[in-house]
Short mmCIF file of N, CA and C in Angstrom, two decimals:
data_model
loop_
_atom_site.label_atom_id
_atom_site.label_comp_id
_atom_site.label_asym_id
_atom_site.label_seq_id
_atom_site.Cartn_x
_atom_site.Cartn_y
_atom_site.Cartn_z
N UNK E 1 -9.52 -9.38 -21.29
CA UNK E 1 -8.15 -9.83 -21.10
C UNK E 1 -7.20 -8.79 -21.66
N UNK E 2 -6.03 -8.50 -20.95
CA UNK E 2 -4.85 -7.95 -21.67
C UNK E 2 -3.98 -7.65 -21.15
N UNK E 3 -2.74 -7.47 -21.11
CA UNK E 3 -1.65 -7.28 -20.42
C UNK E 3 -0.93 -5.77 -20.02
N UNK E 4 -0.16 -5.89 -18.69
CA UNK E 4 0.63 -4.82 -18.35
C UNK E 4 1.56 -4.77 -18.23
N UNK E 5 2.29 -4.25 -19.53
CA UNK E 5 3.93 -4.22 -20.18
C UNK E 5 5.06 -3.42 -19.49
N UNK E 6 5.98 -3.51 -18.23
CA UNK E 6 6.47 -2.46 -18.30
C UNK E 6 8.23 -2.95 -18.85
N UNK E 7 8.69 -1.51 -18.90
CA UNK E 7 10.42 -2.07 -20.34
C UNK E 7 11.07 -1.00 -19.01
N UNK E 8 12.22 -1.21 -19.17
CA UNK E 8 13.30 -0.60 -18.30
C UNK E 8 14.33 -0.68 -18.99
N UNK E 9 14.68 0.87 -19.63
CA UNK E 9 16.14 0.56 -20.66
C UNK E 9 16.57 1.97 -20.15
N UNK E 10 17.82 1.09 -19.49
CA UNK E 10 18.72 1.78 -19.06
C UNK E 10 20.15 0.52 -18.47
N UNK E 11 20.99 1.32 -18.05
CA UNK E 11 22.12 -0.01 -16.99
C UNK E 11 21.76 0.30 -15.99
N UNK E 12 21.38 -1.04 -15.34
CA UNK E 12 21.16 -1.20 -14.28
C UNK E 12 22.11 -1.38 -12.95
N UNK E 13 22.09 -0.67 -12.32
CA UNK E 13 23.44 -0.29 -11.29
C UNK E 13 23.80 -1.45 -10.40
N UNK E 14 24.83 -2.10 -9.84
CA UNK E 14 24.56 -3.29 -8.91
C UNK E 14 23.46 -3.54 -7.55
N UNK E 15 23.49 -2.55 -7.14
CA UNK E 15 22.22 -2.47 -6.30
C UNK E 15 20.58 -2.94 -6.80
N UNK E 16 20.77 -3.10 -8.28
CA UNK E 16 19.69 -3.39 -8.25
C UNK E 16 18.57 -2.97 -9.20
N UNK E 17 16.98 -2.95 -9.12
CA UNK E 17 16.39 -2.34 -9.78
C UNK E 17 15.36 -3.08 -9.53
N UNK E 18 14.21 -2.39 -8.82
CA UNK E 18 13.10 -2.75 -8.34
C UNK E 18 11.55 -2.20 -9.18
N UNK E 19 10.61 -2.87 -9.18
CA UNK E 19 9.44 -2.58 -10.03
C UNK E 19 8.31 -2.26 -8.79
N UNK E 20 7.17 -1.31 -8.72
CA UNK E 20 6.40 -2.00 -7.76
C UNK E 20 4.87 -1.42 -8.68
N UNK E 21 3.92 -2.18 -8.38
CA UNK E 21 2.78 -2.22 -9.32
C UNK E 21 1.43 -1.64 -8.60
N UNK E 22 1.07 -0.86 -8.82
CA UNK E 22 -0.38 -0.79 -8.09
C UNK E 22 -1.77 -0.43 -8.75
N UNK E 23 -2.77 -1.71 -8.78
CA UNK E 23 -3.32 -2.12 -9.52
C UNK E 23 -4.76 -2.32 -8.83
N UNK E 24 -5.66 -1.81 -9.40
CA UNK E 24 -7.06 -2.81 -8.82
C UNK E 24 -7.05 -4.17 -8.84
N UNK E 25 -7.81 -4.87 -7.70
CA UNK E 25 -8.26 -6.14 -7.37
C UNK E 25 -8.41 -7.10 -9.07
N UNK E 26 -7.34 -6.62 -9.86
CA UNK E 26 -8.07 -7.64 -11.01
C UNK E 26 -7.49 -9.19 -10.91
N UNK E 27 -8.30 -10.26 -11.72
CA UNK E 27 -8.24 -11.46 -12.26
C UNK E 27 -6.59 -11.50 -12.81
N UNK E 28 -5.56 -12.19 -12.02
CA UNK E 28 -4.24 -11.82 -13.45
C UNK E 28 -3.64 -13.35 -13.66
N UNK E 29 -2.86 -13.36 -14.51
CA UNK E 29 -2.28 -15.11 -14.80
C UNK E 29 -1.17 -14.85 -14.84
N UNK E 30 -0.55 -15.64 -16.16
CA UNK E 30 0.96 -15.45 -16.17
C UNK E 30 1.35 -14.04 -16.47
N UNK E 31 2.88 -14.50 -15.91
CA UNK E 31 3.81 -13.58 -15.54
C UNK E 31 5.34 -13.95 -16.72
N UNK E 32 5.67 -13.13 -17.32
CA UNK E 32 6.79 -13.32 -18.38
C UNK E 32 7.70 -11.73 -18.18
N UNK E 33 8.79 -12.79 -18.16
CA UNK E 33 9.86 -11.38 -18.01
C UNK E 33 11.25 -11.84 -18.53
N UNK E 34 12.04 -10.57 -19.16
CA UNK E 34 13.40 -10.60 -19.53
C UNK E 34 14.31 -9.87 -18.56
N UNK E 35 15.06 -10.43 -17.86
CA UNK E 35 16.06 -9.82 -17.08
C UNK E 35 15.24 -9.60 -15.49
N UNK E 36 13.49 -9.88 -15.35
CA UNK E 36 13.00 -9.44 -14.65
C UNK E 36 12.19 -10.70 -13.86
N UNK E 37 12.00 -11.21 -12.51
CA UNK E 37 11.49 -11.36 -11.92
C UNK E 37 10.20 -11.39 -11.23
N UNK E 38 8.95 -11.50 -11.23
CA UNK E 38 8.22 -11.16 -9.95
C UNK E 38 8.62 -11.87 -8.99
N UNK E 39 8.47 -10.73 -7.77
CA UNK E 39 8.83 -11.23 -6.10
C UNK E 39 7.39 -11.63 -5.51
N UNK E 40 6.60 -11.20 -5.70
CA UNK E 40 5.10 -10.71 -5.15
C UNK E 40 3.82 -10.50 -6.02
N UNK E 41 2.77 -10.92 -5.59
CA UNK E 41 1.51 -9.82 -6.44
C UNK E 41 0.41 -10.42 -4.97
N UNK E 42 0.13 -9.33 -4.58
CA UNK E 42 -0.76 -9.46 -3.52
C UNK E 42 -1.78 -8.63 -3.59
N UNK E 43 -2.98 -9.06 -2.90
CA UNK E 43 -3.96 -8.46 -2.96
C UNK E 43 -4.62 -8.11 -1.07
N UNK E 44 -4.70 -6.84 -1.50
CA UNK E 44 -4.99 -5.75 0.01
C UNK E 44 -6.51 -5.30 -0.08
N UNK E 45 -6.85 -4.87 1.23
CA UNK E 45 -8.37 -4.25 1.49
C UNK E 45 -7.85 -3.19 2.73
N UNK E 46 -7.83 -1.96 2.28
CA UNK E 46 -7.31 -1.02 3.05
C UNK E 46 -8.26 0.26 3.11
N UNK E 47 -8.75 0.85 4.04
CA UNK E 47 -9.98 1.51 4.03
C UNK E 47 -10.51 1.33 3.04
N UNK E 48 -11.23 0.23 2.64
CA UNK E 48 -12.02 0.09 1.90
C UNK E 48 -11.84 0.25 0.00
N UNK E 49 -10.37 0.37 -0.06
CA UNK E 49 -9.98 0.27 -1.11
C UNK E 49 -9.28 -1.42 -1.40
N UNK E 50 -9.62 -2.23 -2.71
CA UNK E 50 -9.44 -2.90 -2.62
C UNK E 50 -8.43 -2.85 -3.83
N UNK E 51 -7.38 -3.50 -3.67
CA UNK E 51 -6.37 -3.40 -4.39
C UNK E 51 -4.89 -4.20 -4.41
N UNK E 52 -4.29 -4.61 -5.33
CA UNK E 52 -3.22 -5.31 -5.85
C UNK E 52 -1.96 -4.82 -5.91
N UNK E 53 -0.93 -5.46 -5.50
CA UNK E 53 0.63 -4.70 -5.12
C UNK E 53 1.49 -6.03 -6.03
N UNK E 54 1.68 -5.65 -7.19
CA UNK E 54 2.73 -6.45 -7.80
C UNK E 54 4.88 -6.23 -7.96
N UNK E 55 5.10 -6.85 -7.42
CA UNK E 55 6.90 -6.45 -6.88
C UNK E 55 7.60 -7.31 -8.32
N UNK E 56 8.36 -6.69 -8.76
CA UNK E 56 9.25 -7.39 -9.69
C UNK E 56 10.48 -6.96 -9.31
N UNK E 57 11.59 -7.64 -9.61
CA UNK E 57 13.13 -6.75 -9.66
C UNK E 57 14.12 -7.22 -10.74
N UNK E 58 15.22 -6.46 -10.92
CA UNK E 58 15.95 -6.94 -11.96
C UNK E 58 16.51 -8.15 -11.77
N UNK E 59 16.73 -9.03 -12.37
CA UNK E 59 17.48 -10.53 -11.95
C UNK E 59 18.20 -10.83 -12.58
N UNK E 60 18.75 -10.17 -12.97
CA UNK E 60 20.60 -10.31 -14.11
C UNK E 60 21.75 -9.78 -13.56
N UNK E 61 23.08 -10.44 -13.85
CA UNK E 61 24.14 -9.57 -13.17
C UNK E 61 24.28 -7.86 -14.04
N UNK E 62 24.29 -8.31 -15.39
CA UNK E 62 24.76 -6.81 -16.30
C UNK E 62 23.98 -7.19 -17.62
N UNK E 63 23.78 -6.20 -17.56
CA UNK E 63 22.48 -5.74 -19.51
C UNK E 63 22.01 -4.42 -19.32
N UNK E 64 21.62 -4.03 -20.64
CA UNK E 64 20.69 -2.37 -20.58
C UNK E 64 19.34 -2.76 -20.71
N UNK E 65 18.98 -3.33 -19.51
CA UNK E 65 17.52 -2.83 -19.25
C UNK E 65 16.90 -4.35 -19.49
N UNK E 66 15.64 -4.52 -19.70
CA UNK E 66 14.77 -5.65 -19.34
C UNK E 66 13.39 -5.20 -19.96
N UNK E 67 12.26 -6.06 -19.45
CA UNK E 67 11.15 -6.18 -19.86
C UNK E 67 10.38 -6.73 -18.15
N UNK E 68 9.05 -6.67 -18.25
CA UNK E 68 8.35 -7.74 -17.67
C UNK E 68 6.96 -7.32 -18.30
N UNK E 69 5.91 -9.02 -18.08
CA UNK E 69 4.50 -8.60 -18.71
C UNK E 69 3.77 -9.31 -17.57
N UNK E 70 2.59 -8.27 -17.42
CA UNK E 70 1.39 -9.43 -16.49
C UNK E 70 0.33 -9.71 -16.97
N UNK E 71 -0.19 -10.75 -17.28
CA UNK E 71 -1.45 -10.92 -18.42
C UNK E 71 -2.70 -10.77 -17.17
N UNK E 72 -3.83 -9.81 -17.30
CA UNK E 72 -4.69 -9.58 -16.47
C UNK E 72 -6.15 -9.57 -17.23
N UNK E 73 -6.98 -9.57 -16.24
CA UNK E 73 -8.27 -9.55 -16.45
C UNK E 73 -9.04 -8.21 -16.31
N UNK E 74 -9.31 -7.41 -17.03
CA UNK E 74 -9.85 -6.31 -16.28
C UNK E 74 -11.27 -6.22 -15.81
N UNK E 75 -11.36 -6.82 -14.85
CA UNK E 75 -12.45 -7.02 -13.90
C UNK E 75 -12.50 -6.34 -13.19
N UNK E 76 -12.41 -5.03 -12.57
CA UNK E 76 -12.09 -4.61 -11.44
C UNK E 76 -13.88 -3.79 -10.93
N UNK E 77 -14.97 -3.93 -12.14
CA UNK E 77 -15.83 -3.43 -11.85
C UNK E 77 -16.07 -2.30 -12.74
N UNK E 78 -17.31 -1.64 -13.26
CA UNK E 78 -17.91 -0.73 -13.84
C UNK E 78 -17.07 0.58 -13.37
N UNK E 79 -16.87 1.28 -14.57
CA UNK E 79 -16.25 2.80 -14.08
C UNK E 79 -14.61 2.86 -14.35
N UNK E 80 -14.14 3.77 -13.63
CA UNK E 80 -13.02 3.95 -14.09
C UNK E 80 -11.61 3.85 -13.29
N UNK E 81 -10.59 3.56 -13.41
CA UNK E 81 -9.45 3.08 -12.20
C UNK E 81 -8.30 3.52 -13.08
N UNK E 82 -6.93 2.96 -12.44
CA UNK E 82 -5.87 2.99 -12.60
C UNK E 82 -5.03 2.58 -12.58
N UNK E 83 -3.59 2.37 -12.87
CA UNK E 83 -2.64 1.48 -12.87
C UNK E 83 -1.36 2.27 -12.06
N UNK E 84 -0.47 2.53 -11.65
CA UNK E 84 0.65 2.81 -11.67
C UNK E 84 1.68 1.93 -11.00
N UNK E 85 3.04 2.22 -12.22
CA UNK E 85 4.22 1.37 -12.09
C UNK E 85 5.35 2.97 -11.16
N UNK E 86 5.82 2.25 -10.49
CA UNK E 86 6.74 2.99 -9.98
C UNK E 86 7.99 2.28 -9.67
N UNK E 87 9.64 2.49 -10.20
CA UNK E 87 10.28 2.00 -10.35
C UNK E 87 11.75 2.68 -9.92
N UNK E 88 13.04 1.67 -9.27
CA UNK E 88 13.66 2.56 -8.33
C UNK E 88 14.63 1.59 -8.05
N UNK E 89 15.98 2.40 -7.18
CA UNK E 89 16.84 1.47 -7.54
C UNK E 89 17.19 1.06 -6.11
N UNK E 90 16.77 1.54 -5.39
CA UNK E 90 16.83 0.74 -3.79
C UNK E 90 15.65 0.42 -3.13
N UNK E 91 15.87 -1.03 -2.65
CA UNK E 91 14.93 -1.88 -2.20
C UNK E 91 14.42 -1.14 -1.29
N UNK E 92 14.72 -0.36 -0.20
CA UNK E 92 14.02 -0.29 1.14
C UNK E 92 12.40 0.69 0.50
N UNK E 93 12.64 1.83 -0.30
CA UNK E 93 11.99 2.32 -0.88
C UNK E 93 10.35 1.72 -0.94
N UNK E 94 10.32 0.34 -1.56
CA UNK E 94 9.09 -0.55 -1.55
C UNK E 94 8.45 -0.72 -0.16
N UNK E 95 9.27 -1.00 0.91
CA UNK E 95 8.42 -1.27 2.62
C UNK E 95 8.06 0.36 2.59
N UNK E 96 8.83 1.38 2.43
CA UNK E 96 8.81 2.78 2.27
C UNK E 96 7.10 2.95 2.09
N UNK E 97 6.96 2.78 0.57
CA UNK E 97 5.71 2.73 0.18
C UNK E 97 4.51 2.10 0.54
N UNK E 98 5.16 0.58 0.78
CA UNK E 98 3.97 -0.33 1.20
C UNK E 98 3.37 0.57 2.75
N UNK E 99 4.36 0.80 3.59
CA UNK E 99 3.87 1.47 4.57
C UNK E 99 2.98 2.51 4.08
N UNK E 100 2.95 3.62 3.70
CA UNK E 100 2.23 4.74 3.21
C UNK E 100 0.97 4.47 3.25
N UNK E 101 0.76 2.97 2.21
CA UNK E 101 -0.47 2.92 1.92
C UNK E 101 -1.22 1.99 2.77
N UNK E 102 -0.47 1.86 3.75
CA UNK E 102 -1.21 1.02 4.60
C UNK E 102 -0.86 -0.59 5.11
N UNK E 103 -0.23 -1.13 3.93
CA UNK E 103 -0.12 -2.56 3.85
C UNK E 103 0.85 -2.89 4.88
N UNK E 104 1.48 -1.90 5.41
CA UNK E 104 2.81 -2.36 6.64
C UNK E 104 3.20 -1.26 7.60
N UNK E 105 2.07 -0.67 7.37
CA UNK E 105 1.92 0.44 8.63
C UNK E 105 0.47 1.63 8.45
N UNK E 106 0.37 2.33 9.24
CA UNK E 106 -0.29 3.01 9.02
C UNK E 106 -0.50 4.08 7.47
N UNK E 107 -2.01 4.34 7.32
CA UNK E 107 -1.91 4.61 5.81
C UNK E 107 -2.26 6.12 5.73
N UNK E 108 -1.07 6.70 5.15
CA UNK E 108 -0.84 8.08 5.31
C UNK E 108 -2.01 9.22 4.14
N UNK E 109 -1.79 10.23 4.02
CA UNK E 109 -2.64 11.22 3.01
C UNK E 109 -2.48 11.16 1.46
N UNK E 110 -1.16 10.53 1.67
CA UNK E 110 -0.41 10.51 0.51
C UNK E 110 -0.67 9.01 0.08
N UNK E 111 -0.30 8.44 0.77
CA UNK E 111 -1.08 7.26 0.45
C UNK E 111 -2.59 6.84 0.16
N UNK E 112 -3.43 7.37 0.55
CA UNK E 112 -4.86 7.71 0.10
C UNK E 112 -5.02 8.44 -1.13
N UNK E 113 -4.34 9.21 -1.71
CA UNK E 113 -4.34 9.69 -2.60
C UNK E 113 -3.68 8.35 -3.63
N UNK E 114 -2.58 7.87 -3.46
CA UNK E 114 -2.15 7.10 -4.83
C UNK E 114 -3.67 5.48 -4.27
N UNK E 115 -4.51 5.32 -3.63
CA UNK E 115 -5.28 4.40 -3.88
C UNK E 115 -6.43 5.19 -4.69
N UNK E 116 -6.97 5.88 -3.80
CA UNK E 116 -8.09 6.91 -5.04
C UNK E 116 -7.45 6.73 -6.32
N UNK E 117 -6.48 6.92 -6.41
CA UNK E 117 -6.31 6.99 -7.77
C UNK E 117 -6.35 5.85 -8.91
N UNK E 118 -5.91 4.45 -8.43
CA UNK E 118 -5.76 3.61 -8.44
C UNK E 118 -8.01 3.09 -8.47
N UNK E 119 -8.26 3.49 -7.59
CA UNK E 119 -10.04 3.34 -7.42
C UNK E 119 -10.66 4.06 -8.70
N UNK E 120 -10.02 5.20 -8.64
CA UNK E 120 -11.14 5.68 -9.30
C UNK E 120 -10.44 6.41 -10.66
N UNK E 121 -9.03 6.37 -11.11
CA UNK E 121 -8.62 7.07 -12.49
C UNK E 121 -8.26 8.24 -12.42
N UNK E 122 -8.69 8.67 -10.70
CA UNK E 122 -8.59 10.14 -10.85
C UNK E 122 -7.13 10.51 -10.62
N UNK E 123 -7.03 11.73 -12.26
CA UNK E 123 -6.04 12.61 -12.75
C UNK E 123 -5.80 13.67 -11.66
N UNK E 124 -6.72 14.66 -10.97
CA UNK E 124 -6.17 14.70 -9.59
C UNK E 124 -5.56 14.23 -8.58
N UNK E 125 -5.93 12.94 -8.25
CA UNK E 125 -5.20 12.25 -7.09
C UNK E 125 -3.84 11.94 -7.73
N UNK E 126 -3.61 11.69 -9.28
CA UNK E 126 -2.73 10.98 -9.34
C UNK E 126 -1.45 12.57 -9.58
N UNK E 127 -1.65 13.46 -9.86
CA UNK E 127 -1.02 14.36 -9.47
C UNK E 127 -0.35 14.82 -8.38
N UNK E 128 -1.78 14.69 -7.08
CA UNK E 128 -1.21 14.67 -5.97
C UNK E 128 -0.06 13.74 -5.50
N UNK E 129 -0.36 12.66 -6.01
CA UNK E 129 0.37 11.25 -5.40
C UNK E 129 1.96 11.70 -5.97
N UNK E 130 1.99 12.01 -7.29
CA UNK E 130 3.35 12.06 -7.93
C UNK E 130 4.29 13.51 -6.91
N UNK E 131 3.46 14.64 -6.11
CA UNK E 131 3.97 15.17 -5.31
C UNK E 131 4.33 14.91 -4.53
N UNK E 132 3.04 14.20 -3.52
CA UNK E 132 3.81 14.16 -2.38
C UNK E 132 3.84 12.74 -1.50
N UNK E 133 4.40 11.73 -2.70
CA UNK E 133 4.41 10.10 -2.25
C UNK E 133 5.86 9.72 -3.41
N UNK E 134 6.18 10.50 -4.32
CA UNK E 134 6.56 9.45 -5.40
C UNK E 134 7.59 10.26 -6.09
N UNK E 135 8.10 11.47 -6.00
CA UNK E 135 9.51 12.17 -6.21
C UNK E 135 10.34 11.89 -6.06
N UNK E 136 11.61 12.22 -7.54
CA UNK E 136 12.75 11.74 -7.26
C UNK E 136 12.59 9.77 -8.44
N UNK E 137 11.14 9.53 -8.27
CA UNK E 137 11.52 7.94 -8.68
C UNK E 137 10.90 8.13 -10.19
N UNK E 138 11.28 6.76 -10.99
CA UNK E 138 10.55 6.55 -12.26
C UNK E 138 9.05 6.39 -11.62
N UNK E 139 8.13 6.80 -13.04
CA UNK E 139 6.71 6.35 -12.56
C UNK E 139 5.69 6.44 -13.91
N UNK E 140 5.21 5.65 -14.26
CA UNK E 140 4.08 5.38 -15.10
C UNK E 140 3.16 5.27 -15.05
N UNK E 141 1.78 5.64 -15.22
CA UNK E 141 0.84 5.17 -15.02
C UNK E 141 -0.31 5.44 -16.28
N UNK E 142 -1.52 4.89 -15.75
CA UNK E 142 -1.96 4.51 -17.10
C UNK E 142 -3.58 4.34 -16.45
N UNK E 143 -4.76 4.33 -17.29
CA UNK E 143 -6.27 4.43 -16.61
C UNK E 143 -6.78 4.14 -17.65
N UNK E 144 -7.97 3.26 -17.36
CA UNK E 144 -8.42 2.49 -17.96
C UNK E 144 -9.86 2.96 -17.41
N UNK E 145 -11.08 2.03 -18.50
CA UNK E 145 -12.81 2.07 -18.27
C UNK E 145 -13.43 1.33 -18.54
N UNK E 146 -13.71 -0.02 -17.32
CA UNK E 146 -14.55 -1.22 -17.89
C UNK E 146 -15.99 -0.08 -17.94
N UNK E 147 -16.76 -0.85 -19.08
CA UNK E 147 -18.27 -0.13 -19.38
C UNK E 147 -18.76 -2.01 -19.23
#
């Protein structure tokens, strides 16, 4: 068991402020947030990558910044994976992405790269991905090793 914390401190512009999560197939429960929302947490099977798309957004008129937590299971299987938060201040951006990787259109190179990465931890892919999928936006990520 344990959770995935992400904080957003900054002012948040009226347009908005969107979260999007990409996560292995894990076990997750509650959801707790300050200033923050989940819209979504879905779970995809896209060439054979199996994997989790969690959406949060800001839900306050005015403050510096927010919180959200997802309490998860890390089940995702033996070996090693990944997490990444990518975060941004216009909505269309998210169908943007979801397309890439497949979930709402065809799933691009770049998009194969941020699931590998997401599959398997790999510090290559996730390099690639921050080139040429994810410039220009906030982005976190983080890798983990069930044994």
């Amino acid at each position: 068991m344990g959770t995935i914390k992400v904080s957003v401190f900054k002012w948040v512009p009226l347009g908005g402020y969107a979260t999007i999560t990409f996560m292995p197939d894990m076990t997750t429960y509650k959801f707790r947030g300050e200033h923050f929302k989940r819209d979504s947490i879905n779970s995809y099977d896209v060439a054979g990558y199996r994997f989790k798309v969690l959406i949060a957004h800001y839900d306050s008129w005015l403050s510096l910044g927010g919180w959200w937590e997802q309490d998860v299971k890390f089940d995702a299987g033996y070996g090693t994976h990944g997490i990444i938060t990518v975060g941004m201040t216009e909505w269309p951006i998210v169908d943007t992405l979801l397309e890439k990787i497949g979930v709402k259109g065809k799933l691009t190179n770049a998009g194969k790269k941020l699931l590998k990465f997401v599959a398997d931890g790999s510090t290559d892919a996730l390099v690639d991905t921050i080139g040429l999928l994810l410039s220009e936006l906030d982005i976190d990520a983080a890798v983990f090793t069930e044994v």
